[in-house]
Amino acid sequence: TELEMQNEELRRAQVALEESRDRYVDLYEFAPIGYLTLTREGMIAEVNLTGAALLGTERKKLINRRFDNFVTSVDKDRWHSYYLNVLRRVGHKVCELLIQRSNGTFFHAQLDCQKTRSDDSSMVRIALTDITERIQTAEHLRRADVSLRLMVESVTDCAIIMLDTGGHVENWNSGAQRTYGYTAEEIIGQHFSRFYLPEDIARGQPQLELNAVIAHERMEVEGRRMRKDGSTYWANVVITTMRDANGNLC
């Protein structure tokens, strides 16, 4: 009958709705990002399983607990100022904090905060991501860069020049200063084509060599180069690329 058909259609719609809800719950609970909802006072109202795992605490023990209990003392004032700013206006904001778990361990966190639109109260939804590996990698690369620059400076018997991917001088040693006659203040930021003869620049030799070393990682050439005073000399030049941990030119 028509009534039975309507009931069957309603049943199918109910099943589809429940399946959709279950999929949403799974996506929310087991997402690779922690999700939290904070009250205006900064109390945890909701948190998914990933968020609880990141904070190192059972979910039932997190509800109605102040989120700033997990913010380290060095970042607590900054967090309070940031949170007040989030509450003042609707919009997406991001900050990074050092978080301390319940077991005393730490991790660097990125918080993507969004104030919800509500007439009667203000809630803030937070996406919590562990960025410790990214921070550690950046620090490792920074230290490696400092070590490399110190090593470059310590070499005095040959010219060593470090360029960015566009061919501009980023650093050079005392050997390069003696060879070309420029101080670091004069040459940092200048294009390396400054060391080439005008006729070589006219036929695009600097860019050809830069393109070649990017394509082949390393090349060795001989050619005339020009000093600050306009004098020239024959140089044997070895050019190599440097890449970061992701294989990108740096």
PDB file of C-alpha atoms in Angstrom:
ATOM      1  CA  THR A   1       0.000   0.000   0.000  1.00  0.00           C
ATOM      2  CA  GLU A   2       0.933   3.641  -0.263  1.00  0.00           C
ATOM      3  CA  LEU A   3       1.383   3.899   3.517  1.00  0.00           C
ATOM      4  CA  GLU A   4       3.738   0.917   3.543  1.00  0.00           C
ATOM      5  CA  MET A   5       5.746   2.449   0.698  1.00  0.00           C
ATOM      6  CA  GLN A   6       6.011   5.722   2.631  1.00  0.00           C
ATOM      7  CA  ASN A   7       7.115   3.848   5.747  1.00  0.00           C
ATOM      8  CA  GLU A   8       9.742   1.960   3.754  1.00  0.00           C
ATOM      9  CA  GLU A   9      11.017   5.204   2.246  1.00  0.00           C
ATOM     10  CA  LEU A  10      11.217   6.748   5.719  1.00  0.00           C
ATOM     11  CA  ARG A  11      13.074   3.679   7.001  1.00  0.00           C
ATOM     12  CA  ARG A  12      15.625   3.880   4.178  1.00  0.00           C
ATOM     13  CA  ALA A  13      16.089   7.595   4.817  1.00  0.00           C
ATOM     14  CA  GLN A  14      16.608   6.906   8.536  1.00  0.00           C
ATOM     15  CA  VAL A  15      19.216   4.216   7.791  1.00  0.00           C
ATOM     16  CA  ALA A  16      21.041   6.544   5.383  1.00  0.00           C
ATOM     17  CA  LEU A  17      20.975   9.307   7.992  1.00  0.00           C
ATOM     18  CA  GLU A  18      22.407   6.999  10.662  1.00  0.00           C
ATOM     19  CA  GLU A  19      25.119   5.758   8.303  1.00  0.00           C
ATOM     20  CA  SER A  20      26.023   9.341   7.429  1.00  0.00           C
ATOM     21  CA  ARG A  21      26.169  10.227  11.133  1.00  0.00           C
ATOM     22  CA  ASP A  22      28.388   7.227  11.866  1.00  0.00           C
ATOM     23  CA  ARG A  23      30.779   8.205   9.085  1.00  0.00           C
ATOM     24  CA  TYR A  24      30.951  11.733  10.470  1.00  0.00           C
ATOM     25  CA  VAL A  25      31.625  10.440  13.982  1.00  0.00           C
ATOM     26  CA  ASP A  26      34.427   8.202  12.699  1.00  0.00           C
ATOM     27  CA  LEU A  27      35.975  11.064  10.750  1.00  0.00           C
ATOM     28  CA  TYR A  28      35.754  13.326  13.791  1.00  0.00           C
ATOM     29  CA  GLU A  29      36.994  10.856  16.376  1.00  0.00           C
ATOM     30  CA  PHE A  30      39.850   9.284  14.436  1.00  0.00           C
ATOM     31  CA  ALA A  31      41.033  12.242  12.366  1.00  0.00           C
ATOM     32  CA  PRO A  32      44.832  12.771  12.415  1.00  0.00           C
ATOM     33  CA  ILE A  33      44.151  16.177  14.009  1.00  0.00           C
ATOM     34  CA  GLY A  34      42.880  16.866  17.497  1.00  0.00           C
ATOM     35  CA  TYR A  35      39.577  18.733  17.659  1.00  0.00           C
ATOM     36  CA  LEU A  36      38.484  20.636  20.767  1.00  0.00           C
ATOM     37  CA  THR A  37      35.676  23.012  21.619  1.00  0.00           C
ATOM     38  CA  LEU A  38      36.331  25.547  24.373  1.00  0.00           C
ATOM     39  CA  THR A  39      33.863  27.660  26.288  1.00  0.00           C
ATOM     40  CA  ARG A  40      34.254  31.409  26.569  1.00  0.00           C
ATOM     41  CA  GLU A  41      36.075  30.802  29.862  1.00  0.00           C
ATOM     42  CA  GLY A  42      38.556  28.457  28.167  1.00  0.00           C
ATOM     43  CA  MET A  43      37.083  25.217  29.518  1.00  0.00           C
ATOM     44  CA  ILE A  44      37.137  22.105  27.348  1.00  0.00           C
ATOM     45  CA  ALA A  45      33.544  21.319  26.342  1.00  0.00           C
ATOM     46  CA  GLU A  46      34.289  18.716  23.651  1.00  0.00           C
ATOM     47  CA  VAL A  47      37.355  16.848  22.429  1.00  0.00           C
ATOM     48  CA  ASN A  48      37.869  13.998  19.983  1.00  0.00           C
ATOM     49  CA  LEU A  49      39.943  10.891  20.690  1.00  0.00           C
ATOM     50  CA  THR A  50      42.944  12.258  18.812  1.00  0.00           C
ATOM     51  CA  GLY A  51      42.870  15.450  20.863  1.00  0.00           C
ATOM     52  CA  ALA A  52      42.727  13.443  24.087  1.00  0.00           C
ATOM     53  CA  ALA A  53      45.676  11.328  22.917  1.00  0.00           C
ATOM     54  CA  LEU A  54      47.698  14.440  22.075  1.00  0.00           C
ATOM     55  CA  LEU A  55      47.073  15.848  25.548  1.00  0.00           C
ATOM     56  CA  GLY A  56      47.812  12.473  27.131  1.00  0.00           C
ATOM     57  CA  THR A  57      44.585  12.375  29.127  1.00  0.00           C
ATOM     58  CA  GLU A  58      41.386  10.316  29.017  1.00  0.00           C
ATOM     59  CA  ARG A  59      38.618  12.233  27.335  1.00  0.00           C
ATOM     60  CA  LYS A  60      36.253  12.056  30.316  1.00  0.00           C
ATOM     61  CA  LYS A  61      38.934  13.698  32.471  1.00  0.00           C
ATOM     62  CA  LEU A  62      39.345  16.562  30.000  1.00  0.00           C
ATOM     63  CA  ILE A  63      35.748  17.750  29.917  1.00  0.00           C
ATOM     64  CA  ASN A  64      35.271  20.948  31.960  1.00  0.00           C
ATOM     65  CA  ARG A  65      39.000  21.245  32.487  1.00  0.00           C
ATOM     66  CA  ARG A  66      40.846  24.446  31.593  1.00  0.00           C
ATOM     67  CA  PHE A  67      42.801  24.113  28.380  1.00  0.00           C
ATOM     68  CA  ASP A  68      45.498  26.464  29.654  1.00  0.00           C
ATOM     69  CA  ASN A  69      46.451  23.778  32.192  1.00  0.00           C
ATOM     70  CA  PHE A  70      48.283  22.168  29.269  1.00  0.00           C
ATOM     71  CA  VAL A  71      49.968  25.367  28.049  1.00  0.00           C
ATOM     72  CA  THR A  72      53.516  25.742  29.367  1.00  0.00           C
ATOM     73  CA  SER A  73      54.259  28.695  31.622  1.00  0.00           C
ATOM     74  CA  VAL A  74      56.479  30.297  28.980  1.00  0.00           C
ATOM     75  CA  ASP A  75      53.502  30.529  26.583  1.00  0.00           C
ATOM     76  CA  LYS A  76      50.605  30.983  29.027  1.00  0.00           C
ATOM     77  CA  ASP A  77      50.414  34.793  28.898  1.00  0.00           C
ATOM     78  CA  ARG A  78      50.645  34.723  25.113  1.00  0.00           C
ATOM     79  CA  TRP A  79      47.856  32.122  24.984  1.00  0.00           C
ATOM     80  CA  HIS A  80      45.552  34.214  27.183  1.00  0.00           C
ATOM     81  CA  SER A  81      46.111  37.291  25.021  1.00  0.00           C
ATOM     82  CA  TYR A  82      45.582  35.274  21.853  1.00  0.00           C
ATOM     83  CA  TYR A  83      42.389  33.634  23.173  1.00  0.00           C
ATOM     84  CA  LEU A  84      40.870  36.959  24.157  1.00  0.00           C
ATOM     85  CA  ASN A  85      41.602  38.214  20.671  1.00  0.00           C
ATOM     86  CA  VAL A  86      39.860  35.163  19.190  1.00  0.00           C
ATOM     87  CA  LEU A  87      36.771  35.821  21.319  1.00  0.00           C
ATOM     88  CA  ARG A  88      36.547  39.463  20.257  1.00  0.00           C
ATOM     89  CA  ARG A  89      35.877  38.702  16.628  1.00  0.00           C
ATOM     90  CA  VAL A  90      34.594  35.930  14.393  1.00  0.00           C
ATOM     91  CA  GLY A  91      37.324  34.589  12.159  1.00  0.00           C
ATOM     92  CA  HIS A  92      40.061  32.040  11.730  1.00  0.00           C
ATOM     93  CA  LYS A  93      43.278  32.517  13.682  1.00  0.00           C
ATOM     94  CA  VAL A  94      46.428  30.427  14.098  1.00  0.00           C
ATOM     95  CA  CYS A  95      49.058  30.288  16.811  1.00  0.00           C
ATOM     96  CA  GLU A  96      51.849  27.967  17.926  1.00  0.00           C
ATOM     97  CA  LEU A  97      52.373  26.934  21.538  1.00  0.00           C
ATOM     98  CA  LEU A  98      54.478  24.550  23.580  1.00  0.00           C
ATOM     99  CA  ILE A  99      52.074  22.073  25.181  1.00  0.00           C
ATOM    100  CA  GLN A 100      52.786  19.867  28.197  1.00  0.00           C
ATOM    101  CA  ARG A 101      50.958  16.556  28.416  1.00  0.00           C
ATOM    102  CA  SER A 102      49.656  15.078  31.631  1.00  0.00           C
ATOM    103  CA  ASN A 103      52.698  12.773  31.836  1.00  0.00           C
ATOM    104  CA  GLY A 104      55.079  15.742  31.740  1.00  0.00           C
ATOM    105  CA  THR A 105      56.263  15.381  28.143  1.00  0.00           C
ATOM    106  CA  PHE A 106      56.085  18.300  25.722  1.00  0.00           C
ATOM    107  CA  PHE A 107      55.184  18.895  22.097  1.00  0.00           C
ATOM    108  CA  HIS A 108      55.009  21.895  19.804  1.00  0.00           C
ATOM    109  CA  ALA A 109      51.411  22.494  18.732  1.00  0.00           C
ATOM    110  CA  GLN A 110      49.706  24.523  16.054  1.00  0.00           C
ATOM    111  CA  LEU A 111      46.232  25.711  17.003  1.00  0.00           C
ATOM    112  CA  ASP A 112      43.768  26.736  14.299  1.00  0.00           C
ATOM    113  CA  CYS A 113      41.009  28.560  16.188  1.00  0.00           C
ATOM    114  CA  GLN A 114      37.573  29.570  14.979  1.00  0.00           C
ATOM    115  CA  LYS A 115      34.988  31.382  17.080  1.00  0.00           C
ATOM    116  CA  THR A 116      31.533  29.994  16.477  1.00  0.00           C
ATOM    117  CA  ARG A 117      28.631  32.261  15.587  1.00  0.00           C
ATOM    118  CA  SER A 118      26.145  32.149  18.446  1.00  0.00           C
ATOM    119  CA  ASP A 119      23.724  34.682  19.881  1.00  0.00           C
ATOM    120  CA  ASP A 120      23.769  33.424  23.449  1.00  0.00           C
ATOM    121  CA  SER A 121      27.353  32.267  23.996  1.00  0.00           C
ATOM    122  CA  SER A 122      30.794  32.174  22.470  1.00  0.00           C
ATOM    123  CA  MET A 123      32.476  28.850  21.803  1.00  0.00           C
ATOM    124  CA  VAL A 124      35.818  28.359  20.100  1.00  0.00           C
ATOM    125  CA  ARG A 125      36.611  25.350  17.950  1.00  0.00           C
ATOM    126  CA  ILE A 126      40.272  24.374  17.787  1.00  0.00           C
ATOM    127  CA  ALA A 127      42.151  22.090  15.416  1.00  0.00           C
ATOM    128  CA  LEU A 128      45.224  20.896  17.330  1.00  0.00           C
ATOM    129  CA  THR A 129      48.222  19.606  15.364  1.00  0.00           C
ATOM    130  CA  ASP A 130      51.540  18.248  16.629  1.00  0.00           C
ATOM    131  CA  ILE A 131      54.228  20.157  14.682  1.00  0.00           C
ATOM    132  CA  THR A 132      57.195  19.003  16.780  1.00  0.00           C
ATOM    133  CA  GLU A 133      58.853  17.248  13.850  1.00  0.00           C
ATOM    134  CA  ARG A 134      58.530  20.350  11.678  1.00  0.00           C
ATOM    135  CA  ILE A 135      60.004  22.572  14.394  1.00  0.00           C
ATOM    136  CA  GLN A 136      62.864  20.159  15.032  1.00  0.00           C
ATOM    137  CA  THR A 137      63.618  19.892  11.314  1.00  0.00           C
ATOM    138  CA  ALA A 138      63.665  23.677  10.954  1.00  0.00           C
ATOM    139  CA  GLU A 139      65.993  23.986  13.937  1.00  0.00           C
ATOM    140  CA  HIS A 140      68.259  21.263  12.556  1.00  0.00           C
ATOM    141  CA  LEU A 141      68.440  23.054   9.210  1.00  0.00           C
ATOM    142  CA  ARG A 142      69.119  26.366  10.946  1.00  0.00           C
ATOM    143  CA  ARG A 143      71.984  24.874  12.912  1.00  0.00           C
ATOM    144  CA  ALA A 144      73.329  23.167   9.814  1.00  0.00           C
ATOM    145  CA  ASP A 145      73.188  26.477   7.965  1.00  0.00           C
ATOM    146  CA  VAL A 146      75.062  28.230  10.767  1.00  0.00           C
ATOM    147  CA  SER A 147      77.677  25.461  10.814  1.00  0.00           C
ATOM    148  CA  LEU A 148      78.101  25.675   7.054  1.00  0.00           C
ATOM    149  CA  ARG A 149      78.514  29.435   7.138  1.00  0.00           C
ATOM    150  CA  LEU A 150      81.104  29.164   9.902  1.00  0.00           C
ATOM    151  CA  MET A 151      82.957  26.548   7.878  1.00  0.00           C
ATOM    152  CA  VAL A 152      82.852  28.770   4.788  1.00  0.00           C
ATOM    153  CA  GLU A 153      84.253  31.677   6.783  1.00  0.00           C
ATOM    154  CA  SER A 154      87.100  29.543   8.123  1.00  0.00           C
ATOM    155  CA  VAL A 155      88.389  28.711   4.625  1.00  0.00           C
ATOM    156  CA  THR A 156      90.819  31.430   3.583  1.00  0.00           C
ATOM    157  CA  ASP A 157      92.894  29.934   0.763  1.00  0.00           C
ATOM    158  CA  CYS A 158      90.121  29.889  -1.885  1.00  0.00           C
ATOM    159  CA  ALA A 159      87.014  31.839  -2.775  1.00  0.00           C
ATOM    160  CA  ILE A 160      83.731  30.293  -1.614  1.00  0.00           C
ATOM    161  CA  ILE A 161      80.493  31.995  -2.638  1.00  0.00           C
ATOM    162  CA  MET A 162      76.992  30.902  -1.589  1.00  0.00           C
ATOM    163  CA  LEU A 163      74.109  31.877  -3.871  1.00  0.00           C
ATOM    164  CA  ASP A 164      70.348  31.640  -3.555  1.00  0.00           C
ATOM    165  CA  THR A 165      68.338  29.888  -6.272  1.00  0.00           C
ATOM    166  CA  GLY A 166      68.093  33.149  -8.200  1.00  0.00           C
ATOM    167  CA  GLY A 167      71.863  33.591  -8.342  1.00  0.00           C
ATOM    168  CA  HIS A 168      72.180  36.315  -5.690  1.00  0.00           C
ATOM    169  CA  VAL A 169      75.055  36.233  -3.224  1.00  0.00           C
ATOM    170  CA  GLU A 170      73.964  35.105   0.245  1.00  0.00           C
ATOM    171  CA  ASN A 171      77.355  34.617   1.847  1.00  0.00           C
ATOM    172  CA  TRP A 172      81.019  34.550   0.984  1.00  0.00           C
ATOM    173  CA  ASN A 173      84.300  34.088   2.740  1.00  0.00           C
ATOM    174  CA  SER A 174      87.446  36.133   3.176  1.00  0.00           C
ATOM    175  CA  GLY A 175      89.045  34.244   0.269  1.00  0.00           C
ATOM    176  CA  ALA A 176      86.338  35.548  -2.054  1.00  0.00           C
ATOM    177  CA  GLN A 177      86.812  39.046  -0.694  1.00  0.00           C
ATOM    178  CA  ARG A 178      90.525  38.953  -1.441  1.00  0.00           C
ATOM    179  CA  THR A 179      89.916  37.476  -4.906  1.00  0.00           C
ATOM    180  CA  TYR A 180      87.222  39.888  -6.074  1.00  0.00           C
ATOM    181  CA  GLY A 181      87.897  42.948  -3.922  1.00  0.00           C
ATOM    182  CA  TYR A 182      84.336  43.383  -2.617  1.00  0.00           C
ATOM    183  CA  THR A 183      83.464  43.450   1.072  1.00  0.00           C
ATOM    184  CA  ALA A 184      80.542  41.343   2.253  1.00  0.00           C
ATOM    185  CA  GLU A 185      78.462  44.492   2.759  1.00  0.00           C
ATOM    186  CA  GLU A 186      79.030  45.476  -0.864  1.00  0.00           C
ATOM    187  CA  ILE A 187      78.258  42.131  -2.443  1.00  0.00           C
ATOM    188  CA  ILE A 188      75.573  40.374  -0.341  1.00  0.00           C
ATOM    189  CA  GLY A 189      72.338  40.468  -2.318  1.00  0.00           C
ATOM    190  CA  GLN A 190      74.065  41.258  -5.625  1.00  0.00           C
ATOM    191  CA  HIS A 191      73.699  38.931  -8.620  1.00  0.00           C
ATOM    192  CA  PHE A 192      76.689  36.697  -9.294  1.00  0.00           C
ATOM    193  CA  SER A 193      76.826  37.901 -12.921  1.00  0.00           C
ATOM    194  CA  ARG A 194      78.726  40.890 -11.510  1.00  0.00           C
ATOM    195  CA  PHE A 195      81.854  38.694 -11.668  1.00  0.00           C
ATOM    196  CA  TYR A 196      81.478  38.018 -15.425  1.00  0.00           C
ATOM    197  CA  LEU A 197      82.820  40.011 -18.334  1.00  0.00           C
ATOM    198  CA  PRO A 198      80.282  42.188 -20.216  1.00  0.00           C
ATOM    199  CA  GLU A 199      80.537  40.068 -23.367  1.00  0.00           C
ATOM    200  CA  ASP A 200      79.817  36.893 -21.359  1.00  0.00           C
ATOM    201  CA  ILE A 201      76.808  38.561 -19.754  1.00  0.00           C
ATOM    202  CA  ALA A 202      75.549  39.675 -23.186  1.00  0.00           C
ATOM    203  CA  ARG A 203      75.401  36.095 -24.424  1.00  0.00           C
ATOM    204  CA  GLY A 204      73.730  34.875 -21.225  1.00  0.00           C
ATOM    205  CA  GLN A 205      76.630  32.858 -19.877  1.00  0.00           C
ATOM    206  CA  PRO A 206      75.829  33.344 -16.154  1.00  0.00           C
ATOM    207  CA  GLN A 207      72.248  32.110 -16.530  1.00  0.00           C
ATOM    208  CA  LEU A 208      73.328  29.195 -18.717  1.00  0.00           C
ATOM    209  CA  GLU A 209      75.753  28.041 -16.043  1.00  0.00           C
ATOM    210  CA  LEU A 210      73.164  28.493 -13.290  1.00  0.00           C
ATOM    211  CA  ASN A 211      70.605  26.456 -15.246  1.00  0.00           C
ATOM    212  CA  ALA A 212      73.177  23.760 -15.937  1.00  0.00           C
ATOM    213  CA  VAL A 213      74.192  23.287 -12.319  1.00  0.00           C
ATOM    214  CA  ILE A 214      70.534  23.160 -11.193  1.00  0.00           C
ATOM    215  CA  ALA A 215      69.908  20.445 -13.787  1.00  0.00           C
ATOM    216  CA  HIS A 216      73.064  18.410 -13.129  1.00  0.00           C
ATOM    217  CA  GLU A 217      73.777  19.159  -9.434  1.00  0.00           C
ATOM    218  CA  ARG A 218      77.458  19.877 -10.092  1.00  0.00           C
ATOM    219  CA  MET A 219      79.587  21.389 -12.816  1.00  0.00           C
ATOM    220  CA  GLU A 220      83.148  22.607 -13.276  1.00  0.00           C
ATOM    221  CA  VAL A 221      84.044  25.386 -15.708  1.00  0.00           C
ATOM    222  CA  GLU A 222      86.986  27.582 -16.589  1.00  0.00           C
ATOM    223  CA  GLY A 223      86.572  31.141 -17.704  1.00  0.00           C
ATOM    224  CA  ARG A 224      87.517  34.739 -17.179  1.00  0.00           C
ATOM    225  CA  ARG A 225      86.113  36.582 -14.192  1.00  0.00           C
ATOM    226  CA  MET A 226      86.157  40.271 -13.310  1.00  0.00           C
ATOM    227  CA  ARG A 227      87.303  41.859 -10.055  1.00  0.00           C
ATOM    228  CA  LYS A 228      85.900  45.018  -8.457  1.00  0.00           C
ATOM    229  CA  ASP A 229      88.707  47.123  -9.954  1.00  0.00           C
ATOM    230  CA  GLY A 230      87.889  45.898 -13.481  1.00  0.00           C
ATOM    231  CA  SER A 231      90.879  43.565 -13.810  1.00  0.00           C
ATOM    232  CA  THR A 232      90.230  40.051 -15.073  1.00  0.00           C
ATOM    233  CA  TYR A 233      91.734  36.648 -14.415  1.00  0.00           C
ATOM    234  CA  TRP A 234      91.231  33.045 -15.457  1.00  0.00           C
ATOM    235  CA  ALA A 235      89.348  31.020 -12.873  1.00  0.00           C
ATOM    236  CA  ASN A 236      88.574  27.354 -12.347  1.00  0.00           C
ATOM    237  CA  VAL A 237      85.079  27.324 -10.855  1.00  0.00           C
ATOM    238  CA  VAL A 238      83.296  24.365  -9.231  1.00  0.00           C
ATOM    239  CA  ILE A 239      79.572  24.887  -8.694  1.00  0.00           C
ATOM    240  CA  THR A 240      77.353  22.497  -6.684  1.00  0.00           C
ATOM    241  CA  THR A 241      73.759  22.644  -5.522  1.00  0.00           C
ATOM    242  CA  MET A 242      72.516  22.327  -1.949  1.00  0.00           C
ATOM    243  CA  ARG A 243      69.186  20.747  -1.065  1.00  0.00           C
ATOM    244  CA  ASP A 244      67.126  20.635   2.123  1.00  0.00           C
ATOM    245  CA  ALA A 245      65.691  17.547   3.807  1.00  0.00           C
ATOM    246  CA  ASN A 246      62.806  17.481   1.295  1.00  0.00           C
ATOM    247  CA  GLY A 247      65.122  17.636  -1.707  1.00  0.00           C
ATOM    248  CA  ASN A 248      64.329  21.231  -2.523  1.00  0.00           C
ATOM    249  CA  LEU A 249      67.050  23.639  -3.641  1.00  0.00           C
ATOM    250  CA  CYS A 250      68.188  25.922  -0.870  1.00  0.00           C
TER     251      CYS A 250
END
